CSV table of C-alpha atoms in Angstrom, one decimal:
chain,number,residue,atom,x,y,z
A,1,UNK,CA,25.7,-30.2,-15.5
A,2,UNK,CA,22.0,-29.6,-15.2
A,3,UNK,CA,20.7,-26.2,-16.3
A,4,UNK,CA,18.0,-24.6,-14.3
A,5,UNK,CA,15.0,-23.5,-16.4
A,6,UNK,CA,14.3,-20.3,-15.2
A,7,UNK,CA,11.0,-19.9,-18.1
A,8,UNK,CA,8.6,-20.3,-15.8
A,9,UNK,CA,4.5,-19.6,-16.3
A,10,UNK,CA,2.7,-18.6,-13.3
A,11,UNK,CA,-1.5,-19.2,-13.7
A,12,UNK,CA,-2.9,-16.1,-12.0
A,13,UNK,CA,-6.2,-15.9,-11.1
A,14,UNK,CA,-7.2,-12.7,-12.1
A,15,UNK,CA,-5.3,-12.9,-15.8
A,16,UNK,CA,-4.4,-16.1,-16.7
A,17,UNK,CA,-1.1,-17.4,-17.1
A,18,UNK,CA,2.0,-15.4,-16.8
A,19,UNK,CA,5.1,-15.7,-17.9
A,20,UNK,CA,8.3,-14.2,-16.7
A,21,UNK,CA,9.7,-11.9,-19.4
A,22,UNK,CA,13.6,-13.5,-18.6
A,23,UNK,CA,16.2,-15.3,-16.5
A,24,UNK,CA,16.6,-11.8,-14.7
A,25,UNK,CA,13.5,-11.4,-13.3
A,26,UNK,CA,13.2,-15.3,-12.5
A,27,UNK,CA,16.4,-14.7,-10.6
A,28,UNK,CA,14.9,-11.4,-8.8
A,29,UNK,CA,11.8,-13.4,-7.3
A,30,UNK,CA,13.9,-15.8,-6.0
A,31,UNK,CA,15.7,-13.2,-3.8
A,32,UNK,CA,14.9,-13.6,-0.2
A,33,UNK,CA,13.8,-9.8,-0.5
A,34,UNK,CA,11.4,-10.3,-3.0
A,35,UNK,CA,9.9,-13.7,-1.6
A,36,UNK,CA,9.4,-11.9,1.9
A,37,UNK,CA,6.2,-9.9,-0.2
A,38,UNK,CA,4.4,-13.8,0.0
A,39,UNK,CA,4.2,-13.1,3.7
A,40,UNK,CA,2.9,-9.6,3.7
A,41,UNK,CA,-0.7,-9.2,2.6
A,42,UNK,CA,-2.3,-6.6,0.3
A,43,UNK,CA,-4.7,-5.1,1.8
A,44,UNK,CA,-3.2,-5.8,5.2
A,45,UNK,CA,-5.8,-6.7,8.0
A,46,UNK,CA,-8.7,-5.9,5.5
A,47,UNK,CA,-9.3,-9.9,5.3
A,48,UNK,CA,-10.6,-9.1,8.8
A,49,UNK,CA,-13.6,-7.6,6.9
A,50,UNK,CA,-13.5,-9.2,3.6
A,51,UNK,CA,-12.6,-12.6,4.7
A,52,UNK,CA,-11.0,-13.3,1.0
A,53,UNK,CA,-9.2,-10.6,1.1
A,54,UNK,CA,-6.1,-12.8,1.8
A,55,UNK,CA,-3.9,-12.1,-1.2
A,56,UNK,CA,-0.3,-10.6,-1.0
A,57,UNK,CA,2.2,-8.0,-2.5
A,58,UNK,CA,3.5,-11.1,-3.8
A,59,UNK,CA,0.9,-11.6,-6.4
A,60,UNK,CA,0.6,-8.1,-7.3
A,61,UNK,CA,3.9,-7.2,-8.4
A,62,UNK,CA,3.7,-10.0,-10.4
A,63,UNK,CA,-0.1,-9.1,-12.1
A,64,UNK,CA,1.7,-5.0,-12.2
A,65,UNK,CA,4.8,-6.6,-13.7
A,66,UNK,CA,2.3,-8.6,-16.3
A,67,UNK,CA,0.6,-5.5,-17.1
A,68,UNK,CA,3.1,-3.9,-17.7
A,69,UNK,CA,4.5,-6.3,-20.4
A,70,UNK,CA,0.8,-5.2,-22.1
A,71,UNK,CA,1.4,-1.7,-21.9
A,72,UNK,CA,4.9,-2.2,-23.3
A,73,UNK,CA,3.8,-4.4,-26.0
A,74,UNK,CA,0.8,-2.0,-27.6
A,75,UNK,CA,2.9,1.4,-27.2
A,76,UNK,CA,5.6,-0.8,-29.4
A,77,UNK,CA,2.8,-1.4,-32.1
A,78,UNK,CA,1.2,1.9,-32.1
A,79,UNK,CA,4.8,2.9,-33.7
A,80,UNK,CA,6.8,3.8,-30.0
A,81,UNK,CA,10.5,2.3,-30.0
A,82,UNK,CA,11.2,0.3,-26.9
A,83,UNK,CA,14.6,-1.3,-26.7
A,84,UNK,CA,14.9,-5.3,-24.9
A,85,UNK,CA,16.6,-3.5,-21.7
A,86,UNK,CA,14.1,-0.7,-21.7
A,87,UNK,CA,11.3,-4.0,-21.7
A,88,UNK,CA,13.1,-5.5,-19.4
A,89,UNK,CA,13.9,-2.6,-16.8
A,90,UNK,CA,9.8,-1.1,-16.8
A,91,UNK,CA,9.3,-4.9,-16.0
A,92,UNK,CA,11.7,-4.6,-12.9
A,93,UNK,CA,11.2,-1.3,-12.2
A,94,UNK,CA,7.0,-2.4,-11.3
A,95,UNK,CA,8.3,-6.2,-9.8
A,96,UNK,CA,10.3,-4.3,-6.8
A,97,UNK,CA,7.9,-1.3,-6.4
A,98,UNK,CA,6.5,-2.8,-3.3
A,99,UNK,CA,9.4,-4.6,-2.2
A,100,UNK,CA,10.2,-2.2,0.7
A,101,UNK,CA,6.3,-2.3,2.1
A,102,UNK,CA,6.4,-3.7,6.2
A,103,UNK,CA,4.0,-6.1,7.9
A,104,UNK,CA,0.7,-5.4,7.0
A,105,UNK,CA,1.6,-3.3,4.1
A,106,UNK,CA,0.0,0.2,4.6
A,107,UNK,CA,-1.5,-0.2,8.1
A,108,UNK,CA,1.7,-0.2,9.5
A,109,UNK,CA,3.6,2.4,7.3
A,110,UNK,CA,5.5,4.7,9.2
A,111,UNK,CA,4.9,3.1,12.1
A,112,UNK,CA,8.0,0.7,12.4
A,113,UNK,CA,10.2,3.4,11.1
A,114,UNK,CA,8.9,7.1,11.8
A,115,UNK,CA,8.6,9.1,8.5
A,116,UNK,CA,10.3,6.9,6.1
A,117,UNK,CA,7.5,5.8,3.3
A,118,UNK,CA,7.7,2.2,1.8
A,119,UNK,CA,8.6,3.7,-1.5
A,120,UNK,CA,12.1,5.4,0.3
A,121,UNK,CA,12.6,1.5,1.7
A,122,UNK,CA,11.9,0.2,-2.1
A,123,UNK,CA,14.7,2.2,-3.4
A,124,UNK,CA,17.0,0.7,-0.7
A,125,UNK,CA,16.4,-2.3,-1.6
A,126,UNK,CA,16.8,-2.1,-5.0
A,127,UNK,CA,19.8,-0.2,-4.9
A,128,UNK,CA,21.1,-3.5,-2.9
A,129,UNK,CA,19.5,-6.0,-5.6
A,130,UNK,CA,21.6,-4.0,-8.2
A,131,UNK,CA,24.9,-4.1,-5.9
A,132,UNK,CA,24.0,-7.9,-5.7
A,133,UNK,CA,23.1,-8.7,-9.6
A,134,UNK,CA,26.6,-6.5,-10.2
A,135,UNK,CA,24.6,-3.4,-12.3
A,136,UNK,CA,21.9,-5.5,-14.0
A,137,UNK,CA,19.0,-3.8,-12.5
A,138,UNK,CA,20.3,-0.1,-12.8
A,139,UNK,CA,18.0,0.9,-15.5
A,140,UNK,CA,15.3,0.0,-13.6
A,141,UNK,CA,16.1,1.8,-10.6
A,142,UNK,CA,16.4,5.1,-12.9
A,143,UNK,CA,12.9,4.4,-14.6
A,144,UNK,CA,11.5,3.8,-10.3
A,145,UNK,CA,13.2,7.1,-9.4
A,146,UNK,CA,12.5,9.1,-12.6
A,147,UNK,CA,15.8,9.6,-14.0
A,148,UNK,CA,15.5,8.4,-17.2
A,149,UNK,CA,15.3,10.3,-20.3
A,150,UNK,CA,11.6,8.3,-21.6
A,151,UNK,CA,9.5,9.5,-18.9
A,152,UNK,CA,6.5,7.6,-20.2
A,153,UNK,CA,8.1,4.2,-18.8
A,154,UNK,CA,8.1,6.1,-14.9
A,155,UNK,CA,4.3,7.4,-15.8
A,156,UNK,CA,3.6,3.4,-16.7
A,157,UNK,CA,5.3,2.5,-12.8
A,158,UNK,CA,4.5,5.8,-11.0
A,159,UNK,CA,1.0,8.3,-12.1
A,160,UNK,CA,-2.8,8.7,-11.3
A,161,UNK,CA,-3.0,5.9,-14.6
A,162,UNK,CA,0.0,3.5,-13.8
A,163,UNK,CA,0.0,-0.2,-13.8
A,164,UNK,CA,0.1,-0.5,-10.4
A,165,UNK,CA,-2.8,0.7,-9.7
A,166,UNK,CA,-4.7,-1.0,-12.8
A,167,UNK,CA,-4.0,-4.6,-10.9
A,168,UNK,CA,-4.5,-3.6,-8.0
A,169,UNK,CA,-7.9,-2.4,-8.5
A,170,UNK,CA,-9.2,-5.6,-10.1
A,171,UNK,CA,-6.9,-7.7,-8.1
A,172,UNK,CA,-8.6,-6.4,-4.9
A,173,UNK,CA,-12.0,-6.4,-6.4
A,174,UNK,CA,-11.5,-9.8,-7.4
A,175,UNK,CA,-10.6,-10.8,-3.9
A,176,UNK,CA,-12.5,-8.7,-1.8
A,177,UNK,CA,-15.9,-9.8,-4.0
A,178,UNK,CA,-16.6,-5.7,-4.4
A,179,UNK,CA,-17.6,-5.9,-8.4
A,180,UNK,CA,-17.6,-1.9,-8.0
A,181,UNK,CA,-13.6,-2.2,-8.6
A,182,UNK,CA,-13.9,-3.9,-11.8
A,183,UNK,CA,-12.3,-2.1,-14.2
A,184,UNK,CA,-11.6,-2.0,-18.1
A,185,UNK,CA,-7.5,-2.9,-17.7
A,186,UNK,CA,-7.2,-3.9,-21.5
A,187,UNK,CA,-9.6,-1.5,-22.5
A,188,UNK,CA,-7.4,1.3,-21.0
A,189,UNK,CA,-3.9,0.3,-21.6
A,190,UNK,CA,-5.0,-0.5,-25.7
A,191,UNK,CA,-6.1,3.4,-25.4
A,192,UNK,CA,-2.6,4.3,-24.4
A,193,UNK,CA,0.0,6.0,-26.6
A,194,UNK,CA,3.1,8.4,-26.0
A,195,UNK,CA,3.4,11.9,-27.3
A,196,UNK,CA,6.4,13.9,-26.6
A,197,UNK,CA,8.0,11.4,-24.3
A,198,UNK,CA,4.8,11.8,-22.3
A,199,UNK,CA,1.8,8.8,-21.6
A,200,UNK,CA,-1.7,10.1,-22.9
A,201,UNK,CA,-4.8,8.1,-23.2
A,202,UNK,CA,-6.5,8.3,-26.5
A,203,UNK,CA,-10.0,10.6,-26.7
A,204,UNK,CA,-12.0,7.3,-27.4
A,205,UNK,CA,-10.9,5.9,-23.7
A,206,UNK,CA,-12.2,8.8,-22.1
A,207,UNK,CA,-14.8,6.8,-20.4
A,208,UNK,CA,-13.1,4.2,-19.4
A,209,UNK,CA,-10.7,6.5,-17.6
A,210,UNK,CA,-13.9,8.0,-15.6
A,211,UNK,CA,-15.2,4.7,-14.8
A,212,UNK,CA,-11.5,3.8,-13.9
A,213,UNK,CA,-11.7,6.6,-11.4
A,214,UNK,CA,-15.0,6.1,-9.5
A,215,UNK,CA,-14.1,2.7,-9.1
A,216,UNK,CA,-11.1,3.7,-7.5
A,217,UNK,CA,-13.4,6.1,-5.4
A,218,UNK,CA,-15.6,3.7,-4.4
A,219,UNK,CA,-12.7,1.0,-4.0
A,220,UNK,CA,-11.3,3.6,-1.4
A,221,UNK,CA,-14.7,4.2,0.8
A,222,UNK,CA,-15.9,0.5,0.5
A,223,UNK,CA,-12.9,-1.4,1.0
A,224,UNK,CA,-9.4,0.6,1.8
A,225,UNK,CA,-10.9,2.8,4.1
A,226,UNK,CA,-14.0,0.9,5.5
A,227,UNK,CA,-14.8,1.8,9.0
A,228,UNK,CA,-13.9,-1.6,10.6
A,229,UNK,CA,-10.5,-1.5,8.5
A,230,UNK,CA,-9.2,1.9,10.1
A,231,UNK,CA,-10.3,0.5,13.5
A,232,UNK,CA,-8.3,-2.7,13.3
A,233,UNK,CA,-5.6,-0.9,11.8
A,234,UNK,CA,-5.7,1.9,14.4
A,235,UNK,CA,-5.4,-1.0,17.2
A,236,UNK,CA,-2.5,-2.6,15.8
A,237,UNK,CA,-0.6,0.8,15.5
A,238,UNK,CA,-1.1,1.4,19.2
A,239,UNK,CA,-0.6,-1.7,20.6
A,240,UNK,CA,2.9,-1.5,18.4
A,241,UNK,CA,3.2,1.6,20.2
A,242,UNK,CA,2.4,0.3,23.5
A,243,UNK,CA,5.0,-2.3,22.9
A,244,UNK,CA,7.4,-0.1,21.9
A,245,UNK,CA,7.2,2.0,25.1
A,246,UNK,CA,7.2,-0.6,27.7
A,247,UNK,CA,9.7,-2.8,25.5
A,248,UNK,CA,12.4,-5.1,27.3
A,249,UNK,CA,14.2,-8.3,26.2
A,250,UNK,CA,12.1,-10.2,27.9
A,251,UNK,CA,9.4,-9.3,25.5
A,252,UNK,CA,7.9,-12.0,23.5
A,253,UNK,CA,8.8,-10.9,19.9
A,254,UNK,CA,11.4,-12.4,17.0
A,255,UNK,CA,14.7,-11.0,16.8
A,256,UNK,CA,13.6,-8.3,13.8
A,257,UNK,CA,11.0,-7.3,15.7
A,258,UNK,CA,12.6,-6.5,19.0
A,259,UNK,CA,15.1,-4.6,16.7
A,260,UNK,CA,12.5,-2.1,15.4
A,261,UNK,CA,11.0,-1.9,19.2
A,262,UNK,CA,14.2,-1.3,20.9
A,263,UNK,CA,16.2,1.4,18.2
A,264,UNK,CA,14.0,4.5,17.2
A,265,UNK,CA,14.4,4.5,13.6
A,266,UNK,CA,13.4,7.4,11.8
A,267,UNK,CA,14.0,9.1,9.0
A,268,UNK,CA,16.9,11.2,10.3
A,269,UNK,CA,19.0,7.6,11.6
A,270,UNK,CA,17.8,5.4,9.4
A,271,UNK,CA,21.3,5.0,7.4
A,272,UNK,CA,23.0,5.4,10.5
A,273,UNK,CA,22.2,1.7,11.1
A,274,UNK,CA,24.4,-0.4,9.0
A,275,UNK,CA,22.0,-3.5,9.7
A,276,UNK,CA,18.6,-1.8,9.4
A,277,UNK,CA,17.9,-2.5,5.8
A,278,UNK,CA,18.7,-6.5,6.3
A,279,UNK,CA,16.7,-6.4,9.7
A,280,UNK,CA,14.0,-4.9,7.8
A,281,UNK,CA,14.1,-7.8,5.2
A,282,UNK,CA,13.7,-10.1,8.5
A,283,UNK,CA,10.1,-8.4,9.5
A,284,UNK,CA,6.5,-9.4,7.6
A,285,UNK,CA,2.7,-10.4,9.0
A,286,UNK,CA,3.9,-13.5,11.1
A,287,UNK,CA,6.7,-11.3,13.3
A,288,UNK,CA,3.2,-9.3,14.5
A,289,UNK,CA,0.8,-11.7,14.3
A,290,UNK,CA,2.9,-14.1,16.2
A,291,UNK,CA,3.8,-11.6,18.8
A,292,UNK,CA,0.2,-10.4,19.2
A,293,UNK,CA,-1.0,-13.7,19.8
A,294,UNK,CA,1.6,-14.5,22.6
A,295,UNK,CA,0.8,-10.9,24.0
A,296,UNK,CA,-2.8,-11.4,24.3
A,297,UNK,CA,-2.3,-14.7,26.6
A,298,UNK,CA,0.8,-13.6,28.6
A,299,UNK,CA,1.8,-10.0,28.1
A,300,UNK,CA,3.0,-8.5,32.0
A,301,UNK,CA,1.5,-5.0,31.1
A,302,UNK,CA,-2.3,-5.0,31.4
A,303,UNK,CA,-2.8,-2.5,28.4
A,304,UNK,CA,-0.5,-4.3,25.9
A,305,UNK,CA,-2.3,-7.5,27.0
A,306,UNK,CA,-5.8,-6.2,26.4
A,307,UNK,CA,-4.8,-4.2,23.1
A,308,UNK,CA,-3.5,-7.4,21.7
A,309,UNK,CA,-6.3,-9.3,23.0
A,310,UNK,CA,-8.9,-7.1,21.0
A,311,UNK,CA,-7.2,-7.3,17.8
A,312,UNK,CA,-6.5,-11.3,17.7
A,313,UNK,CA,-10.2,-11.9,19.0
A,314,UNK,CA,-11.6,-9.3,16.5
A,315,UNK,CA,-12.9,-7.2,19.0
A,316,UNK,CA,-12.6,-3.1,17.3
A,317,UNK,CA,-13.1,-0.4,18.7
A,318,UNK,CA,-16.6,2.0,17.8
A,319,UNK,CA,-15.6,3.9,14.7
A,320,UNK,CA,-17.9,7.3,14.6
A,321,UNK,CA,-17.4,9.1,11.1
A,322,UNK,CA,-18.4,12.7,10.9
A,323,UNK,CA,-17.8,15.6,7.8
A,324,UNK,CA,-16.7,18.2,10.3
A,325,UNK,CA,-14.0,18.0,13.3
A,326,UNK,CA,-15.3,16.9,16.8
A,327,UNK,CA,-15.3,19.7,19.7
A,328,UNK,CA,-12.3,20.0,21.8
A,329,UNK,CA,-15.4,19.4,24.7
A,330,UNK,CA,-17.1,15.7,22.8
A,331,UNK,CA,-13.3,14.9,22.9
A,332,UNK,CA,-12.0,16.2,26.4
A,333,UNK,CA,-15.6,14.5,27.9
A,334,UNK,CA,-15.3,11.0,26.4
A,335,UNK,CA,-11.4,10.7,27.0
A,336,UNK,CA,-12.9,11.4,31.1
A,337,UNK,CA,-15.7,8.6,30.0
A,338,UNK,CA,-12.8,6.5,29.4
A,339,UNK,CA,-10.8,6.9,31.7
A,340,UNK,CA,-13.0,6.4,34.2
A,341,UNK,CA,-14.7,3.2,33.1
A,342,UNK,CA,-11.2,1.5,31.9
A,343,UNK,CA,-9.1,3.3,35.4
A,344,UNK,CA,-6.6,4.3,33.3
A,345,UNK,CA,-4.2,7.5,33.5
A,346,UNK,CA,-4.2,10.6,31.6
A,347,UNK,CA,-1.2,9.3,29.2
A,348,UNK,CA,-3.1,5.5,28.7
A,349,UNK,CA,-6.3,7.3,27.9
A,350,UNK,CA,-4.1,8.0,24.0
A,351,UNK,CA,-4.1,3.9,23.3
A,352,UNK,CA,-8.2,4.0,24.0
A,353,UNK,CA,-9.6,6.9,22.4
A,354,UNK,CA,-8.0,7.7,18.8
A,355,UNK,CA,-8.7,11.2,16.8
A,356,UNK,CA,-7.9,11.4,13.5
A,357,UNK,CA,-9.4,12.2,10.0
A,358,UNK,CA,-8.8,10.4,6.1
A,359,UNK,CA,-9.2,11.9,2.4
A,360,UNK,CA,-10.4,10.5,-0.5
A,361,UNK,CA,-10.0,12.1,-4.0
A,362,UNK,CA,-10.9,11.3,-7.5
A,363,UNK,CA,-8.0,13.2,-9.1
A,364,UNK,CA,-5.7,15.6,-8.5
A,365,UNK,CA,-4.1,18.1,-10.8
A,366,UNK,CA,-0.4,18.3,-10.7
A,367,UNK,CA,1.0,14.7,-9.5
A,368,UNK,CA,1.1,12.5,-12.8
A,369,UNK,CA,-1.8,14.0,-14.8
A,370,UNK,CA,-3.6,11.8,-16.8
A,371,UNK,CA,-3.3,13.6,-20.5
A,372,UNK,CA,-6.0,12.9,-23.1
A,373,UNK,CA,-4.9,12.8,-27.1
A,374,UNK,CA,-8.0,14.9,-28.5
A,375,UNK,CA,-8.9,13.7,-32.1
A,376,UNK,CA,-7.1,16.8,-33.6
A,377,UNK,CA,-3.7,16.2,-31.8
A,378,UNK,CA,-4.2,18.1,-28.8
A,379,UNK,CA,-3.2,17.3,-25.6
A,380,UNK,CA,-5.3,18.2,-22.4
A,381,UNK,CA,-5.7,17.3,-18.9
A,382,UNK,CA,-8.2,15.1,-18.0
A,383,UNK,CA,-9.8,17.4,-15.4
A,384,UNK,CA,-10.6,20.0,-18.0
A,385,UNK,CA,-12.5,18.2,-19.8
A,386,UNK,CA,-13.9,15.5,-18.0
A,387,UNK,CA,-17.6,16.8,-16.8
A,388,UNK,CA,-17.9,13.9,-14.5
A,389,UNK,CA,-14.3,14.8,-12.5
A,390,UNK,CA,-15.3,18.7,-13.2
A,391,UNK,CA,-18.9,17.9,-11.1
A,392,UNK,CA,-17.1,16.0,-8.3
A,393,UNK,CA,-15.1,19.7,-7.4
A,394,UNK,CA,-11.6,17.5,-7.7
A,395,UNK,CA,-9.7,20.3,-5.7
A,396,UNK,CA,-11.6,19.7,-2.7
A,397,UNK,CA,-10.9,15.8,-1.8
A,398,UNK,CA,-13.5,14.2,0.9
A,399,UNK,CA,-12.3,14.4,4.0
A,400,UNK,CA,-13.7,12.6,7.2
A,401,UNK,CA,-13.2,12.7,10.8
A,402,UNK,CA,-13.4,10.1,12.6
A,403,UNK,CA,-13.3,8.8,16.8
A,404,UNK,CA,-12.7,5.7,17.8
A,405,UNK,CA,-13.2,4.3,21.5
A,406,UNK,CA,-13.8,1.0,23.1
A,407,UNK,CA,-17.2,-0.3,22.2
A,408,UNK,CA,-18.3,-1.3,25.8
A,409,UNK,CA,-17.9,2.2,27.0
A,410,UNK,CA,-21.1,4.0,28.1
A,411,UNK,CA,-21.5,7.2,26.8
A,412,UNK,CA,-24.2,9.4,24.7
A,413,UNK,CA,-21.8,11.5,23.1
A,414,UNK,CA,-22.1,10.6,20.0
């Protein structure tokens, strides 16, 4: 009988090679759920703007699952027990933390299932997994939901300085070409230590943690939230919507998809639906991109058609950015400007001109705190003695408004 060998090394471009910890987590990637992430990208229609920017939540929950091996392995040396299954489960615990992200990863959040966050859908998912490996993935799921008794292995999968975000900042700065996202990863996690069954960061890695944070900043304004990015997003989320509304079976669309268009799912239903969870597994990019394409040539309604159109040919909508809230009269005159131009109705005038505003912070008190290890054996937060966060006012994020609308439209409003 031939036996499989599951020790596998995967060469990753941003660290090297990688090798799966055990036969578990070989087994876990091989699940249908987890190989669904190949199909859904990062930094979800992003690669319209940063035409690299093609990578998946496949590769980063295995670069988060690889750092986290790192972190594991220097808290261990710096004198911190770690059992196998406790390696083994933080491993897990970081593979599946995307695992319940939809098409498009972020754009789309709440969008195919109203108020339910991709995180809730993880936790489904792995609470299948574990029913399907028979218990072997409990642990992990108790580290993901913070119900284990060493709390530092959640901070390492769940803070303002977990692995997640480590890759994903250099992962996406590697792919987008932004070099303002490169960060120090083995700089930080070799400053890392746990006191009290609590993660701190070493005083000497105090800089690296600043530089960790405007990069994040900057990541956030240049990349995540570039103008063109919300746009594109915002197009796809109405002509979802649009879809949704004037939805039939004659609708061009896979069998997942015209499940999500035709039941309401929220966050009040959602377990009401015995087959959601499996029909959710069903959906990545090619369900919409496939069903966008075929809209934008033969869709029957003229405003699916045209939204659809727009986003396949790559034509945005004007994005106008302003520091304060636009007047109830710039709104009220361009949604007439609109409506006038494009003859549409009072209801269809929503899918054309989109109000909305975004937030950007660079750290927040109260939601995983990154603790600093002063030289005497203190322990303080990071805003109180960080002059650089303590300059940027962290209590007060940046917030922006922003309009978008049609570019052809003729107006002076703005």
């Amino acid at each position: 009988m031939r036996i499989l060998n599951k020790k596998k090394i995967i060469n990753d471009p941003v660290y090297g090679f990688i090798n799966l910890p055990n036969d578990l987590s070989y087994d876990i990637i091989q699940h249908p759920y987890f190989q669904r992430l190949r199909r859904i990208k990062q930094l979800g229609l992003t690669y319209l703007v940063y035409p690299s920017a093609e990578h998946s939540r496949f590769s980063h929950a295995l670069g988060a699952m690889f750092l986290m091996g790192e972190a594991l392995r220097i808290l261990e040396y710096k004198g911190n027990p770690i059992t196998e299954e406790e390696k083994s489960s933080a491993q897990l615990a970081i593979l599946l933390h995307d695992i319940g992200h939809g098409p498009f990863s972020h754009a789309l959040e709440y969008s195919l299932v109203d108020g339910i966050s991709h995180e809730y859908l993880s936790m489904q998912f792995m609470r299948k997994l574990n029913e399907d490996f028979s218990g072997k993935i409990q642990l992990a799921l108790d580290i993901f939901n913070n119900q284990y008794s060493k709390r530092f292995l959640h901070n390492l999968v769940s803070s303002q300085l977990d692995v997640d975000r480590l890759d994903y900042l250099r992962r996406d700065s590697f792919f987008t070409g932004v070099s303002e996202g490169v960060i120090g990863t083995q700089r930080i996690l070799k400053m890392l230590n746990v006191v009290d069954d609590e993660l701190v960061v070493e005083h000497k890695g105090i800089y690296s943690i600043e530089n960790f944070l405007n990069s994040r900043r900057i990541m956030y304004w240049q990349v995540y939230l570039h103008k063109t990015v919300i746009s594109a997003e915002h197009l796809l989320v109405n002509l979802l919507k649009r879809a949704r509304k004037i939805h039939t079976p004659e609708l061009f669309a896979s069998p997942a998809l015209h499940y999500f268009l035709k039941n309401n799912l929220n966050a009040e239903n959602f377990h009401l639906y015995n087959d959601a969870l499996d029909q959710f597994a069903q959906l990545d990019d090619t369900d919409l991109i496939s069903a966008t394409k075929v809209w934008s040539q033969e869709a029957k309604d003229p405003i699916l058609k045209d939204l659809s159109h727009r986003l396949i040919n790559r034509n945005f909508f004007r994005l106008v950015f302003s520091n304060q809230e636009f007047s109830a009269e710039k709104i009220n005159s361009l949604r007439n400007i609109v409506k006038k131009q494009l003859n549409l109705s009072e209801e269809d005038v929503d899918y054309y001109v989109i109000i909305d505003k975004t937030s950007n912070y660079i750290y927040s008190y109260g939601t995983g705190n990154i603790n600093i290890l002063l030289n005497n054996g203190n322990i303080v937060d990071l805003g109180n003695i960080s002059e650089q966060i303590t300059s940027e006012k962290i209590d007060n994020p940046t917030t922006r408004h922003f309009i978008c609308f049609p570019k052809e439209i003729n107006q002076d409003l703005f």
